[in-house]
XYZ file of C-alpha atoms in Angstrom:
159
model
C 21.070 14.887 23.588
C 21.531 16.047 19.984
C 21.932 12.483 18.737
C 18.688 11.535 20.472
C 16.884 14.410 18.714
C 18.278 13.287 15.369
C 17.184 9.707 16.003
C 13.685 10.853 17.015
C 13.477 12.925 13.827
C 14.660 10.283 11.341
C 13.169 7.158 12.942
C 10.044 7.370 10.761
C 11.814 8.041 7.442
C 12.228 4.321 6.633
C 8.437 4.039 6.332
C 8.303 6.833 3.780
C 11.249 5.258 1.937
C 9.597 1.820 1.872
C 5.885 2.439 1.441
C 5.755 5.607 -0.689
C 7.930 4.290 -3.562
C 6.227 0.879 -3.457
C 2.730 2.326 -3.839
C 3.886 5.045 -6.241
C 5.301 2.342 -8.506
C 2.541 -0.250 -8.060
C -0.407 2.112 -7.753
C 0.258 5.418 -9.461
C 2.590 4.296 -12.272
C 1.535 0.692 -12.982
C -2.195 1.072 -12.526
C -3.380 4.676 -12.689
C -0.862 6.137 -15.124
C -0.595 2.945 -17.147
C -4.339 2.569 -17.592
C -5.218 6.214 -18.226
C -2.235 7.124 -20.372
C -1.462 3.728 -21.899
C 2.248 3.941 -21.234
C 2.976 0.239 -21.580
C 1.012 -2.476 -23.359
C 0.965 -4.665 -20.227
C -0.115 -1.800 -17.979
C -3.214 -1.018 -20.016
C -6.687 -1.995 -18.865
C -6.649 -4.974 -21.222
C -3.171 -5.988 -20.072
C -4.134 -5.947 -16.400
C -7.391 -7.739 -17.150
C -5.510 -10.467 -18.992
C -3.037 -10.845 -16.124
C -5.343 -10.561 -13.096
C -8.486 -12.177 -14.482
C -6.282 -14.774 -16.166
C -4.854 -15.728 -12.773
C -8.309 -15.756 -11.227
C -9.624 -17.971 -14.044
C -7.201 -20.764 -13.077
C -9.313 -21.740 -10.038
C -13.052 -22.468 -10.238
C -13.941 -20.449 -7.122
C -12.230 -17.233 -8.274
C -13.305 -17.807 -11.863
C -16.891 -17.839 -10.620
C -16.661 -15.178 -7.868
C -14.176 -12.629 -9.210
C -13.644 -12.835 -12.984
C -17.164 -11.618 -13.908
C -16.663 -8.578 -11.676
C -13.188 -7.552 -12.832
C -14.465 -4.397 -14.561
C -15.977 -3.264 -11.242
C -13.246 -4.501 -8.914
C -10.254 -3.176 -10.850
C -11.146 0.542 -10.495
C -11.540 -0.033 -6.741
C -8.138 -1.742 -6.669
C -6.613 1.173 -8.588
C -7.949 3.684 -6.073
C -6.862 1.530 -3.135
C -3.338 1.258 -4.549
C -3.023 5.029 -5.035
C -4.415 5.883 -1.583
C -1.373 4.838 0.534
C 0.928 7.022 -1.569
C -1.388 10.033 -1.262
C -1.722 9.622 2.507
C 2.044 9.220 2.947
C 2.683 12.311 0.805
C 0.262 14.321 2.977
C 2.005 12.997 6.088
C 5.403 14.022 4.769
C 4.194 17.486 3.720
C 2.691 17.975 7.181
C 6.143 17.057 8.558
C 4.727 14.311 10.740
C 8.190 12.788 10.930
C 9.158 15.525 13.381
C 9.270 14.591 17.092
C 6.163 15.431 19.077
C 3.905 15.641 16.002
C 0.889 13.396 15.672
C 1.413 10.623 13.125
C -2.222 10.475 11.982
C -1.558 10.628 8.221
C 1.447 8.303 8.439
C -0.635 5.715 10.306
C -3.462 6.182 7.792
C -1.035 5.594 4.906
C 0.386 2.445 6.446
C -3.106 1.219 7.367
C -4.221 1.832 3.758
C -1.213 -0.218 2.655
C -2.228 -2.984 5.038
C -5.809 -2.895 3.779
C -5.028 -2.954 0.053
C -2.413 -5.673 0.550
C -4.993 -7.706 2.484
C -7.535 -7.332 -0.325
C -4.942 -8.409 -2.881
C -3.865 -11.337 -0.679
C -7.483 -12.442 -0.416
C -8.000 -12.721 -4.165
C -4.534 -14.079 -4.895
C -4.779 -16.695 -2.127
C -8.111 -17.934 -3.473
C -6.612 -18.033 -6.966
C -3.450 -19.771 -5.741
C -1.074 -17.418 -7.552
C 2.620 -16.980 -6.837
C 2.052 -13.232 -6.215
C 0.565 -14.094 -2.853
C 4.038 -14.905 -1.516
C 5.386 -11.344 -1.804
C 1.999 -9.920 -0.841
C 2.020 -11.838 2.454
C 5.518 -10.543 3.126
C 4.446 -6.968 2.386
C 1.339 -7.476 4.521
C 3.591 -8.478 7.432
C 5.823 -5.452 6.886
C 2.747 -3.202 6.783
C 1.407 -4.712 9.996
C 4.743 -4.307 11.786
C 5.083 -0.783 10.420
C 1.695 0.259 11.729
C 2.414 -1.312 15.109
C 5.830 0.395 15.318
C 4.526 3.852 14.403
C 1.597 3.509 16.790
C 3.850 2.511 19.696
C 6.552 5.071 18.931
C 3.980 7.843 18.651
C 2.550 6.906 22.043
C 6.024 6.819 23.561
C 6.993 10.215 22.080
C 3.745 11.957 22.996
C 3.719 10.594 26.556
C 7.157 11.965 27.437
């Protein structure tokens, strides 16, 4: 019985270990911190604009639809990339990993990950960039993660 309690307690930790560091690195450090504190030349506003808009400019459709709006879209992307980390941190602080606790913030964090990855996949697919390959993989992991947490929460709360 003790082993079962341990398993039910730690079974959600892999999601914190996967999603929180990913979005901390890609959202908080690369985008937010890099842009506002200019830590690295490539992580500055101009560096990200050169990289992202440069990729978009390679295809006529994204050059027309997305490049002119980079200065409006990039702040939204920055916020979207920070959001999963914030939601996962709230979930962890609320100890949602404990058995019998609602996983509302954990599901919100994974859903935010799924949403931001989908938005990135959309633009990168239209632009035909190589980044779309890892984004599709992360999208799949996010989808499976949300499904797993949702089903496990139902199973734990219905016992």
